PDB file of C-alpha atoms in Angstrom:
ATOM      1  CA  MET A   1     -35.853  12.137 -40.330  1.00  0.00           C
ATOM      2  CA  ALA A   2     -39.610  13.603 -40.336  1.00  0.00           C
ATOM      3  CA  SER A   3     -41.119  10.652 -38.501  1.00  0.00           C
ATOM      4  CA  LEU A   4     -38.675  10.769 -35.335  1.00  0.00           C
ATOM      5  CA  LEU A   5     -40.220  14.043 -34.287  1.00  0.00           C
ATOM      6  CA  MET A   6     -43.007  13.547 -31.507  1.00  0.00           C
ATOM      7  CA  ASN A   7     -45.967  15.376 -30.180  1.00  0.00           C
ATOM      8  CA  LEU A   8     -44.689  16.640 -26.725  1.00  0.00           C
ATOM      9  CA  VAL A   9     -48.565  15.836 -25.525  1.00  0.00           C
ATOM     10  CA  ASN A  10     -47.510  11.700 -26.163  1.00  0.00           C
ATOM     11  CA  ASP A  11     -45.119  11.956 -23.379  1.00  0.00           C
ATOM     12  CA  ASP A  12     -46.262  13.264 -20.243  1.00  0.00           C
ATOM     13  CA  SER A  13     -43.030  13.099 -17.964  1.00  0.00           C
ATOM     14  CA  ARG A  14     -41.092  15.765 -20.531  1.00  0.00           C
ATOM     15  CA  TYR A  15     -44.081  17.831 -21.128  1.00  0.00           C
ATOM     16  CA  GLN A  16     -44.529  18.388 -17.256  1.00  0.00           C
ATOM     17  CA  LYS A  17     -40.668  19.307 -17.062  1.00  0.00           C
ATOM     18  CA  SER A  18     -40.951  21.524 -19.879  1.00  0.00           C
ATOM     19  CA  PHE A  19     -44.046  23.488 -18.437  1.00  0.00           C
ATOM     20  CA  GLN A  20     -42.722  23.360 -15.283  1.00  0.00           C
ATOM     21  CA  LEU A  21     -39.693  25.378 -16.966  1.00  0.00           C
ATOM     22  CA  PHE A  22     -42.031  27.497 -18.708  1.00  0.00           C
ATOM     23  CA  LEU A  23     -43.781  28.486 -15.901  1.00  0.00           C
ATOM     24  CA  GLU A  24     -40.306  29.219 -14.059  1.00  0.00           C
ATOM     25  CA  ARG A  25     -38.724  31.329 -17.095  1.00  0.00           C
ATOM     26  CA  SER A  26     -42.196  33.583 -18.113  1.00  0.00           C
ATOM     27  CA  SER A  27     -44.486  35.932 -16.560  1.00  0.00           C
ATOM     28  CA  GLU A  28     -47.431  33.898 -17.323  1.00  0.00           C
ATOM     29  CA  HIS A  29     -48.696  33.051 -13.993  1.00  0.00           C
ATOM     30  CA  GLN A  30     -47.984  36.236 -12.700  1.00  0.00           C
ATOM     31  CA  CYS A  31     -49.628  37.941 -15.371  1.00  0.00           C
ATOM     32  CA  MET A  32     -53.225  35.527 -14.727  1.00  0.00           C
ATOM     33  CA  GLN A  33     -53.104  36.362 -11.132  1.00  0.00           C
ATOM     34  CA  ASP A  34     -52.910  40.418 -11.544  1.00  0.00           C
ATOM     35  CA  PHE A  35     -56.020  39.768 -13.925  1.00  0.00           C
ATOM     36  CA  ILE A  36     -57.618  37.759 -10.951  1.00  0.00           C
ATOM     37  CA  HIS A  37     -56.950  40.032  -7.648  1.00  0.00           C
ATOM     38  CA  ASN A  38     -57.779  43.413  -9.687  1.00  0.00           C
ATOM     39  CA  ILE A  39     -60.138  43.076 -12.717  1.00  0.00           C
ATOM     40  CA  LEU A  40     -62.135  39.681 -11.955  1.00  0.00           C
ATOM     41  CA  PRO A  41     -63.265  40.901  -9.011  1.00  0.00           C
ATOM     42  CA  ASP A  42     -65.928  43.470 -10.904  1.00  0.00           C
ATOM     43  CA  ILE A  43     -66.885  40.691 -13.337  1.00  0.00           C
ATOM     44  CA  LEU A  44     -67.519  38.044 -11.007  1.00  0.00           C
ATOM     45  CA  THR A  45     -69.979  40.655  -9.050  1.00  0.00           C
ATOM     46  CA  SER A  46     -73.110  39.760 -11.615  1.00  0.00           C
ATOM     47  CA  VAL A  47     -72.258  36.084 -11.131  1.00  0.00           C
ATOM     48  CA  GLY A  48     -73.540  35.710  -7.954  1.00  0.00           C
ATOM     49  CA  ASP A  49     -75.903  38.356  -7.534  1.00  0.00           C
ATOM     50  CA  GLY A  50     -78.166  37.421  -5.144  1.00  0.00           C
ATOM     51  CA  LYS A  51     -77.570  34.167  -5.254  1.00  0.00           C
ATOM     52  CA  SER A  52     -76.509  31.437  -2.105  1.00  0.00           C
ATOM     53  CA  HIS A  53     -75.063  28.835  -4.026  1.00  0.00           C
ATOM     54  CA  LEU A  54     -73.137  28.651  -7.354  1.00  0.00           C
ATOM     55  CA  ASN A  55     -71.840  26.383  -9.679  1.00  0.00           C
ATOM     56  CA  VAL A  56     -68.618  26.553 -11.230  1.00  0.00           C
ATOM     57  CA  ILE A  57     -66.607  24.700 -13.940  1.00  0.00           C
ATOM     58  CA  GLY A  58     -62.713  24.361 -14.499  1.00  0.00           C
ATOM     59  CA  VAL A  59     -62.203  23.197 -17.588  1.00  0.00           C
ATOM     60  CA  GLY A  60     -58.643  21.800 -18.162  1.00  0.00           C
ATOM     61  CA  SER A  61     -57.493  23.026 -14.610  1.00  0.00           C
ATOM     62  CA  GLY A  62     -54.130  21.865 -14.266  1.00  0.00           C
ATOM     63  CA  ALA A  63     -52.546  21.588 -10.676  1.00  0.00           C
ATOM     64  CA  GLY A  64     -55.713  23.836  -9.855  1.00  0.00           C
ATOM     65  CA  GLU A  65     -52.947  27.391  -8.953  1.00  0.00           C
ATOM     66  CA  MET A  66     -55.056  29.406 -10.859  1.00  0.00           C
ATOM     67  CA  ASP A  67     -58.672  28.009  -9.829  1.00  0.00           C
ATOM     68  CA  LEU A  68     -57.757  28.444  -6.359  1.00  0.00           C
ATOM     69  CA  GLU A  69     -56.777  31.846  -6.625  1.00  0.00           C
ATOM     70  CA  ILE A  70     -60.450  32.671  -8.232  1.00  0.00           C
ATOM     71  CA  PHE A  71     -62.246  31.222  -5.708  1.00  0.00           C
ATOM     72  CA  SER A  72     -59.930  33.544  -3.417  1.00  0.00           C
ATOM     73  CA  GLU A  73     -61.661  36.578  -5.414  1.00  0.00           C
ATOM     74  CA  LEU A  74     -64.965  34.998  -5.594  1.00  0.00           C
ATOM     75  CA  HIS A  75     -65.392  34.362  -1.417  1.00  0.00           C
ATOM     76  CA  GLN A  76     -64.266  37.747  -0.563  1.00  0.00           C
ATOM     77  CA  LYS A  77     -67.206  39.318  -3.235  1.00  0.00           C
ATOM     78  CA  HIS A  78     -69.697  36.796  -2.296  1.00  0.00           C
ATOM     79  CA  PRO A  79     -68.416  35.407   1.119  1.00  0.00           C
ATOM     80  CA  GLY A  80     -72.437  33.898   1.974  1.00  0.00           C
ATOM     81  CA  VAL A  81     -71.947  31.676  -1.271  1.00  0.00           C
ATOM     82  CA  THR A  82     -71.568  28.198  -0.967  1.00  0.00           C
ATOM     83  CA  VAL A  83     -70.252  26.174  -4.514  1.00  0.00           C
ATOM     84  CA  ASP A  84     -70.395  23.372  -6.201  1.00  0.00           C
ATOM     85  CA  ASN A  85     -66.821  22.982  -8.331  1.00  0.00           C
ATOM     86  CA  GLU A  86     -66.789  20.630 -11.057  1.00  0.00           C
ATOM     87  CA  VAL A  87     -62.808  20.189 -11.912  1.00  0.00           C
ATOM     88  CA  VAL A  88     -62.320  18.790 -15.434  1.00  0.00           C
ATOM     89  CA  GLU A  89     -58.717  17.474 -15.772  1.00  0.00           C
ATOM     90  CA  PRO A  90     -57.368  14.820 -18.048  1.00  0.00           C
ATOM     91  CA  ASN A  91     -53.553  14.482 -16.782  1.00  0.00           C
ATOM     92  CA  SER A  92     -54.121  12.102 -13.807  1.00  0.00           C
ATOM     93  CA  GLN A  93     -50.966  13.868 -11.885  1.00  0.00           C
ATOM     94  CA  GLN A  94     -51.892  17.252 -12.010  1.00  0.00           C
ATOM     95  CA  LEU A  95     -55.272  16.554 -10.841  1.00  0.00           C
ATOM     96  CA  HIS A  96     -53.296  14.839  -8.031  1.00  0.00           C
ATOM     97  CA  ASN A  97     -51.106  18.005  -7.150  1.00  0.00           C
ATOM     98  CA  TYR A  98     -54.823  19.438  -7.391  1.00  0.00           C
ATOM     99  CA  LYS A  99     -56.216  17.512  -4.671  1.00  0.00           C
ATOM    100  CA  ALA A 100     -52.797  17.935  -2.810  1.00  0.00           C
ATOM    101  CA  ALA A 101     -52.968  21.718  -2.792  1.00  0.00           C
ATOM    102  CA  VAL A 102     -56.678  21.804  -1.610  1.00  0.00           C
ATOM    103  CA  SER A 103     -56.090  19.444   1.392  1.00  0.00           C
ATOM    104  CA  GLN A 104     -53.131  22.125   2.149  1.00  0.00           C
ATOM    105  CA  LYS A 105     -55.288  25.016   2.031  1.00  0.00           C
ATOM    106  CA  PRO A 106     -57.628  26.246   4.617  1.00  0.00           C
ATOM    107  CA  GLY A 107     -60.667  27.570   4.120  1.00  0.00           C
ATOM    108  CA  LEU A 108     -62.172  26.008   1.637  1.00  0.00           C
ATOM    109  CA  TYR A 109     -65.186  25.142   3.842  1.00  0.00           C
ATOM    110  CA  TYR A 110     -67.643  26.778   1.258  1.00  0.00           C
ATOM    111  CA  ILE A 111     -66.548  24.389  -1.890  1.00  0.00           C
ATOM    112  CA  LYS A 112     -67.473  20.809  -2.687  1.00  0.00           C
ATOM    113  CA  PHE A 113     -65.180  19.590  -5.632  1.00  0.00           C
ATOM    114  CA  THR A 114     -66.392  17.718  -8.104  1.00  0.00           C
ATOM    115  CA  TRP A 115     -62.737  15.459  -9.803  1.00  0.00           C
ATOM    116  CA  ASN A 116     -63.515  14.621 -13.341  1.00  0.00           C
ATOM    117  CA  GLN A 117     -60.531  12.473 -14.874  1.00  0.00           C
ATOM    118  CA  THR A 118     -61.568  13.661 -18.440  1.00  0.00           C
ATOM    119  CA  THR A 119     -61.164  15.309 -21.693  1.00  0.00           C
ATOM    120  CA  ALA A 120     -63.283  18.744 -22.257  1.00  0.00           C
ATOM    121  CA  SER A 121     -65.198  16.391 -24.968  1.00  0.00           C
ATOM    122  CA  GLU A 122     -65.207  13.330 -22.677  1.00  0.00           C
ATOM    123  CA  PHE A 123     -66.768  15.658 -20.259  1.00  0.00           C
ATOM    124  CA  GLU A 124     -69.669  17.043 -22.825  1.00  0.00           C
ATOM    125  CA  GLU A 125     -70.394  12.990 -24.045  1.00  0.00           C
ATOM    126  CA  HIS A 126     -70.779  12.254 -20.407  1.00  0.00           C
ATOM    127  CA  TRP A 127     -72.777  15.031 -19.434  1.00  0.00           C
ATOM    128  CA  LYS A 128     -74.915  14.821 -22.647  1.00  0.00           C
ATOM    129  CA  GLU A 129     -75.503  10.527 -21.710  1.00  0.00           C
ATOM    130  CA  LYS A 130     -76.711  11.461 -18.131  1.00  0.00           C
ATOM    131  CA  LYS A 131     -79.376  14.450 -19.824  1.00  0.00           C
ATOM    132  CA  MET A 132     -78.120  17.033 -17.415  1.00  0.00           C
ATOM    133  CA  THR A 133     -79.718  20.068 -16.713  1.00  0.00           C
ATOM    134  CA  LYS A 134     -77.695  21.817 -14.047  1.00  0.00           C
ATOM    135  CA  LYS A 135     -76.354  25.271 -15.706  1.00  0.00           C
ATOM    136  CA  ALA A 136     -72.686  26.799 -14.578  1.00  0.00           C
ATOM    137  CA  ASP A 137     -72.618  30.429 -13.278  1.00  0.00           C
ATOM    138  CA  PHE A 138     -69.119  30.211 -13.940  1.00  0.00           C
ATOM    139  CA  ILE A 139     -66.813  28.548 -16.129  1.00  0.00           C
ATOM    140  CA  HIS A 140     -63.088  28.533 -17.316  1.00  0.00           C
ATOM    141  CA  MET A 141     -61.057  27.574 -20.052  1.00  0.00           C
ATOM    142  CA  ILE A 142     -57.307  28.534 -19.146  1.00  0.00           C
ATOM    143  CA  GLN A 143     -54.790  27.688 -21.982  1.00  0.00           C
ATOM    144  CA  MET A 144     -56.803  24.397 -22.688  1.00  0.00           C
ATOM    145  CA  LEU A 145     -58.107  25.247 -26.028  1.00  0.00           C
ATOM    146  CA  TYR A 146     -54.822  24.282 -27.947  1.00  0.00           C
ATOM    147  CA  PHE A 147     -55.815  20.731 -26.704  1.00  0.00           C
ATOM    148  CA  VAL A 148     -59.260  20.131 -28.844  1.00  0.00           C
ATOM    149  CA  LYS A 149     -60.044  18.842 -31.998  1.00  0.00           C
ATOM    150  CA  ASP A 150     -62.745  21.258 -32.472  1.00  0.00           C
ATOM    151  CA  PRO A 151     -62.362  25.135 -30.349  1.00  0.00           C
ATOM    152  CA  GLU A 152     -65.621  26.257 -31.791  1.00  0.00           C
ATOM    153  CA  ALA A 153     -67.890  23.197 -30.451  1.00  0.00           C
ATOM    154  CA  THR A 154     -66.317  22.912 -27.285  1.00  0.00           C
ATOM    155  CA  ILE A 155     -66.990  26.759 -26.556  1.00  0.00           C
ATOM    156  CA  ASN A 156     -70.858  26.199 -28.139  1.00  0.00           C
ATOM    157  CA  PHE A 157     -70.979  23.178 -25.310  1.00  0.00           C
ATOM    158  CA  PHE A 158     -69.591  25.003 -22.374  1.00  0.00           C
ATOM    159  CA  HIS A 159     -71.535  28.543 -23.385  1.00  0.00           C
ATOM    160  CA  SER A 160     -74.965  26.779 -23.308  1.00  0.00           C
ATOM    161  CA  LEU A 161     -74.635  25.165 -19.826  1.00  0.00           C
ATOM    162  CA  LEU A 162     -74.383  29.235 -18.801  1.00  0.00           C
ATOM    163  CA  ASN A 163     -76.766  30.023 -16.276  1.00  0.00           C
ATOM    164  CA  LYS A 164     -78.781  33.720 -16.412  1.00  0.00           C
ATOM    165  CA  ASN A 165     -75.710  36.567 -15.736  1.00  0.00           C
ATOM    166  CA  GLY A 166     -72.851  33.622 -16.145  1.00  0.00           C
ATOM    167  CA  LYS A 167     -70.119  33.865 -17.852  1.00  0.00           C
ATOM    168  CA  LEU A 168     -67.463  32.328 -19.708  1.00  0.00           C
ATOM    169  CA  LEU A 169     -63.497  33.195 -19.267  1.00  0.00           C
ATOM    170  CA  ILE A 170     -61.014  31.816 -22.380  1.00  0.00           C
ATOM    171  CA  ILE A 171     -57.516  33.278 -21.625  1.00  0.00           C
ATOM    172  CA  GLN A 172     -55.434  32.109 -24.939  1.00  0.00           C
ATOM    173  CA  MET A 173     -52.184  33.557 -26.573  1.00  0.00           C
ATOM    174  CA  THR A 174     -52.680  36.563 -28.548  1.00  0.00           C
ATOM    175  CA  ALA A 175     -52.705  36.520 -32.469  1.00  0.00           C
ATOM    176  CA  THR A 176     -49.482  38.692 -32.353  1.00  0.00           C
ATOM    177  CA  SER A 177     -47.696  36.600 -29.817  1.00  0.00           C
ATOM    178  CA  GLY A 178     -44.159  34.576 -30.508  1.00  0.00           C
ATOM    179  CA  TRP A 179     -46.189  31.616 -30.347  1.00  0.00           C
ATOM    180  CA  GLU A 180     -48.746  32.399 -33.443  1.00  0.00           C
ATOM    181  CA  LYS A 181     -45.835  33.982 -35.210  1.00  0.00           C
ATOM    182  CA  LEU A 182     -43.708  30.665 -35.066  1.00  0.00           C
ATOM    183  CA  TRP A 183     -46.137  28.174 -35.104  1.00  0.00           C
ATOM    184  CA  GLN A 184     -47.996  29.749 -38.229  1.00  0.00           C
ATOM    185  CA  LYS A 185     -44.621  29.506 -40.206  1.00  0.00           C
ATOM    186  CA  TYR A 186     -43.389  26.378 -39.158  1.00  0.00           C
ATOM    187  CA  ARG A 187     -47.263  24.280 -38.664  1.00  0.00           C
ATOM    188  CA  ASN A 188     -46.389  21.975 -42.033  1.00  0.00           C
ATOM    189  CA  GLN A 189     -42.751  21.411 -40.305  1.00  0.00           C
ATOM    190  CA  LEU A 190     -43.952  20.827 -36.654  1.00  0.00           C
ATOM    191  CA  PHE A 191     -47.477  19.636 -37.401  1.00  0.00           C
ATOM    192  CA  LYS A 192     -47.561  17.875 -40.262  1.00  0.00           C
ATOM    193  CA  GLY A 193     -49.908  19.720 -42.032  1.00  0.00           C
ATOM    194  CA  GLU A 194     -52.379  19.866 -38.707  1.00  0.00           C
ATOM    195  CA  ARG A 195     -54.073  22.624 -37.517  1.00  0.00           C
ATOM    196  CA  GLY A 196     -51.310  21.341 -33.994  1.00  0.00           C
ATOM    197  CA  PRO A 197     -51.844  24.267 -31.464  1.00  0.00           C
ATOM    198  CA  CYS A 198     -52.382  27.369 -33.107  1.00  0.00           C
ATOM    199  CA  VAL A 199     -55.606  28.807 -31.836  1.00  0.00           C
ATOM    200  CA  THR A 200     -55.648  32.169 -30.804  1.00  0.00           C
ATOM    201  CA  THR A 201     -57.916  34.804 -29.184  1.00  0.00           C
ATOM    202  CA  GLY A 202     -58.274  35.944 -32.693  1.00  0.00           C
ATOM    203  CA  ASP A 203     -59.988  32.899 -34.309  1.00  0.00           C
ATOM    204  CA  ILE A 204     -62.124  33.108 -30.510  1.00  0.00           C
ATOM    205  CA  LYS A 205     -63.112  36.117 -31.617  1.00  0.00           C
ATOM    206  CA  THR A 206     -64.167  35.301 -35.190  1.00  0.00           C
ATOM    207  CA  ILE A 207     -66.358  32.158 -33.601  1.00  0.00           C
ATOM    208  CA  LEU A 208     -68.428  34.631 -31.562  1.00  0.00           C
ATOM    209  CA  ASP A 209     -68.708  37.255 -33.495  1.00  0.00           C
ATOM    210  CA  SER A 210     -70.338  34.929 -35.840  1.00  0.00           C
ATOM    211  CA  LYS A 211     -72.734  34.210 -33.613  1.00  0.00           C
ATOM    212  CA  GLY A 212     -73.491  37.156 -31.790  1.00  0.00           C
ATOM    213  CA  LEU A 213     -72.437  36.738 -28.977  1.00  0.00           C
ATOM    214  CA  SER A 214     -71.317  38.989 -25.982  1.00  0.00           C
ATOM    215  CA  TYR A 215     -67.865  39.220 -24.529  1.00  0.00           C
ATOM    216  CA  GLN A 216     -65.051  41.478 -22.993  1.00  0.00           C
ATOM    217  CA  SER A 217     -61.549  41.033 -23.675  1.00  0.00           C
ATOM    218  CA  TYR A 218     -58.131  42.247 -21.676  1.00  0.00           C
ATOM    219  CA  GLU A 219     -54.708  41.804 -23.467  1.00  0.00           C
ATOM    220  CA  LEU A 220     -52.626  40.639 -20.503  1.00  0.00           C
ATOM    221  CA  PRO A 221     -48.767  41.547 -21.857  1.00  0.00           C
ATOM    222  CA  SER A 222     -46.668  38.477 -20.582  1.00  0.00           C
ATOM    223  CA  GLU A 223     -42.378  37.414 -21.571  1.00  0.00           C
ATOM    224  CA  MET A 224     -40.467  34.711 -21.100  1.00  0.00           C
ATOM    225  CA  ASP A 225     -37.013  34.342 -21.452  1.00  0.00           C
ATOM    226  CA  ILE A 226     -35.089  31.774 -24.058  1.00  0.00           C
ATOM    227  CA  THR A 227     -32.041  33.128 -23.897  1.00  0.00           C
ATOM    228  CA  LYS A 228     -30.915  29.266 -22.770  1.00  0.00           C
ATOM    229  CA  CYS A 229     -32.425  27.974 -25.877  1.00  0.00           C
ATOM    230  CA  PHE A 230     -29.474  29.201 -28.272  1.00  0.00           C
ATOM    231  CA  THR A 231     -26.643  27.505 -26.218  1.00  0.00           C
ATOM    232  CA  GLU A 232     -25.908  24.042 -27.646  1.00  0.00           C
ATOM    233  CA  GLY A 233     -26.362  20.905 -25.430  1.00  0.00           C
ATOM    234  CA  ASP A 234     -28.027  23.001 -22.294  1.00  0.00           C
ATOM    235  CA  GLU A 235     -30.793  21.158 -20.601  1.00  0.00           C
ATOM    236  CA  LYS A 236     -33.337  23.739 -19.858  1.00  0.00           C
ATOM    237  CA  GLY A 237     -32.756  24.642 -23.160  1.00  0.00           C
ATOM    238  CA  GLU A 238     -33.766  22.198 -25.302  1.00  0.00           C
ATOM    239  CA  LEU A 239     -36.464  21.299 -23.002  1.00  0.00           C
ATOM    240  CA  LEU A 240     -37.976  25.507 -23.576  1.00  0.00           C
ATOM    241  CA  LEU A 241     -37.499  24.456 -27.235  1.00  0.00           C
ATOM    242  CA  ASP A 242     -39.656  21.120 -26.825  1.00  0.00           C
ATOM    243  CA  PHE A 243     -42.421  23.394 -25.172  1.00  0.00           C
ATOM    244  CA  LEU A 244     -42.054  25.576 -27.919  1.00  0.00           C
ATOM    245  CA  THR A 245     -42.270  23.780 -30.787  1.00  0.00           C
ATOM    246  CA  GLN A 246     -44.232  21.077 -28.702  1.00  0.00           C
ATOM    247  CA  LEU A 247     -42.575  18.364 -30.073  1.00  0.00           C
ATOM    248  CA  VAL A 248     -40.025  15.589 -27.839  1.00  0.00           C
ATOM    249  CA  ASN A 249     -36.254  16.211 -27.784  1.00  0.00           C
ATOM    250  CA  PHE A 250     -36.858  18.743 -30.937  1.00  0.00           C
ATOM    251  CA  SER A 251     -33.257  19.735 -30.883  1.00  0.00           C
ATOM    252  CA  GLN A 252     -32.089  15.890 -31.090  1.00  0.00           C
ATOM    253  CA  THR A 253     -34.425  14.858 -33.581  1.00  0.00           C
ATOM    254  CA  ALA A 254     -35.109  17.526 -35.844  1.00  0.00           C
ATOM    255  CA  PRO A 255     -33.766  18.217 -39.054  1.00  0.00           C
ATOM    256  CA  ALA A 256     -30.693  20.405 -39.315  1.00  0.00           C
ATOM    257  CA  GLU A 257     -32.210  22.604 -41.661  1.00  0.00           C
ATOM    258  CA  LEU A 258     -35.549  22.856 -39.600  1.00  0.00           C
ATOM    259  CA  LYS A 259     -34.140  23.225 -36.407  1.00  0.00           C
ATOM    260  CA  ALA A 260     -31.231  26.347 -37.403  1.00  0.00           C
ATOM    261  CA  GLY A 261     -34.510  27.823 -39.506  1.00  0.00           C
ATOM    262  CA  VAL A 262     -36.244  27.731 -35.387  1.00  0.00           C
ATOM    263  CA  LEU A 263     -33.709  29.031 -33.552  1.00  0.00           C
ATOM    264  CA  ASP A 264     -33.205  31.892 -36.397  1.00  0.00           C
ATOM    265  CA  PHE A 265     -36.840  32.791 -36.333  1.00  0.00           C
ATOM    266  CA  LEU A 266     -36.825  33.033 -32.636  1.00  0.00           C
ATOM    267  CA  ARG A 267     -34.400  35.912 -32.244  1.00  0.00           C
ATOM    268  CA  GLN A 268     -36.412  37.766 -34.887  1.00  0.00           C
ATOM    269  CA  PRO A 269     -38.734  40.718 -33.726  1.00  0.00           C
ATOM    270  CA  ASP A 270     -41.604  39.166 -34.393  1.00  0.00           C
ATOM    271  CA  CYS A 271     -41.018  36.401 -31.631  1.00  0.00           C
ATOM    272  CA  SER A 272     -38.695  37.993 -29.331  1.00  0.00           C
ATOM    273  CA  VAL A 273     -36.174  41.184 -28.319  1.00  0.00           C
ATOM    274  CA  GLU A 274     -32.476  40.756 -27.636  1.00  0.00           C
ATOM    275  CA  SER A 275     -31.664  42.810 -24.405  1.00  0.00           C
ATOM    276  CA  ASN A 276     -28.440  42.895 -22.338  1.00  0.00           C
ATOM    277  CA  GLY A 277     -27.790  39.020 -24.071  1.00  0.00           C
ATOM    278  CA  GLN A 278     -31.054  37.832 -22.599  1.00  0.00           C
ATOM    279  CA  VAL A 279     -33.561  37.041 -25.649  1.00  0.00           C
ATOM    280  CA  ILE A 280     -36.898  37.361 -24.302  1.00  0.00           C
ATOM    281  CA  PHE A 281     -40.434  35.607 -26.227  1.00  0.00           C
ATOM    282  CA  ASN A 282     -43.153  37.488 -26.611  1.00  0.00           C
ATOM    283  CA  ASN A 283     -45.865  35.241 -24.316  1.00  0.00           C
ATOM    284  CA  THR A 284     -48.892  37.895 -24.362  1.00  0.00           C
ATOM    285  CA  MET A 285     -52.267  36.640 -24.071  1.00  0.00           C
ATOM    286  CA  GLU A 286     -55.539  37.857 -23.861  1.00  0.00           C
ATOM    287  CA  VAL A 287     -58.478  36.778 -21.516  1.00  0.00           C
ATOM    288  CA  ILE A 288     -61.985  36.307 -22.828  1.00  0.00           C
ATOM    289  CA  VAL A 289     -65.108  37.239 -20.750  1.00  0.00           C
ATOM    290  CA  ILE A 290     -67.832  35.850 -22.551  1.00  0.00           C
ATOM    291  CA  ASN A 291     -71.684  36.460 -21.286  1.00  0.00           C
ATOM    292  CA  GLN A 292     -74.147  34.775 -21.395  1.00  0.00           C
ATOM    293  CA  LEU A 293     -76.480  36.889 -23.373  1.00  0.00           C
ATOM    294  CA  ARG A 294     -76.199  37.546 -27.075  1.00  0.00           C
ATOM    295  CA  ARG A 295     -75.786  40.766 -28.118  1.00  0.00           C
ATOM    296  CA  VAL A 296     -78.850  43.124 -28.843  1.00  0.00           C
ATOM    297  CA  CYS A 297     -78.529  44.467 -32.221  1.00  0.00           C
TER     298      CYS A 297
END
């Protein structure tokens, strides 16, 4: 039976459906937008200080929703600055959606977009092959380190691209989120003993501390309504279960004992709270903003 469990990233259509439902049922994007509009502007002050041109890299930008929010704040903070934006996104549909969003949004004349349909590791490989010396003033990696084989190597590479006063922004789940609790408890059954997507901001901070890198962090409390997961046969509930477990048709293909265990654990305080007949999952994230310079000890 275990052999029937397939990683969700291997079924793009199913992944996109479950991801869109996740966005609808969670406060994730709203929390990110609040951070971008209320806290990020001050962070961007030093990034563009005294410059007429900025280089930006978006790694795993998806359909560009958060990218365009960031550019809105960047332009308000530095209205005379032009931008080169390298978009790194392996999914063709997401990249198409990003391009469509750009074509429909007025006022982006100051941005030159370069579209890279590649993974982060492929982008790194191509960058090194071309012996690029270009530096970046701002790099963002939003909810994408789950999908790389070596998060530390990925962070190291993109941090090495930062210009003086440059910033690398990472958004990832926290070690106290329901995701981490679920994935740690069922790592062997869901990911067959592999690391899987279990990368938290706690892991990232350990990496940064070991290298003496300077950073600031900001918690983003977030939640997701997973009530429908507990209604047998509910299509939306099954899609949410797929996203939570990162497995295709988890409800239909998982062994009965595993399915029952996951559903029971999702109700536990480690993962969720129950209120007014709803099960609300802990989707808390954290922003880490890494500086170009190392800490002065």
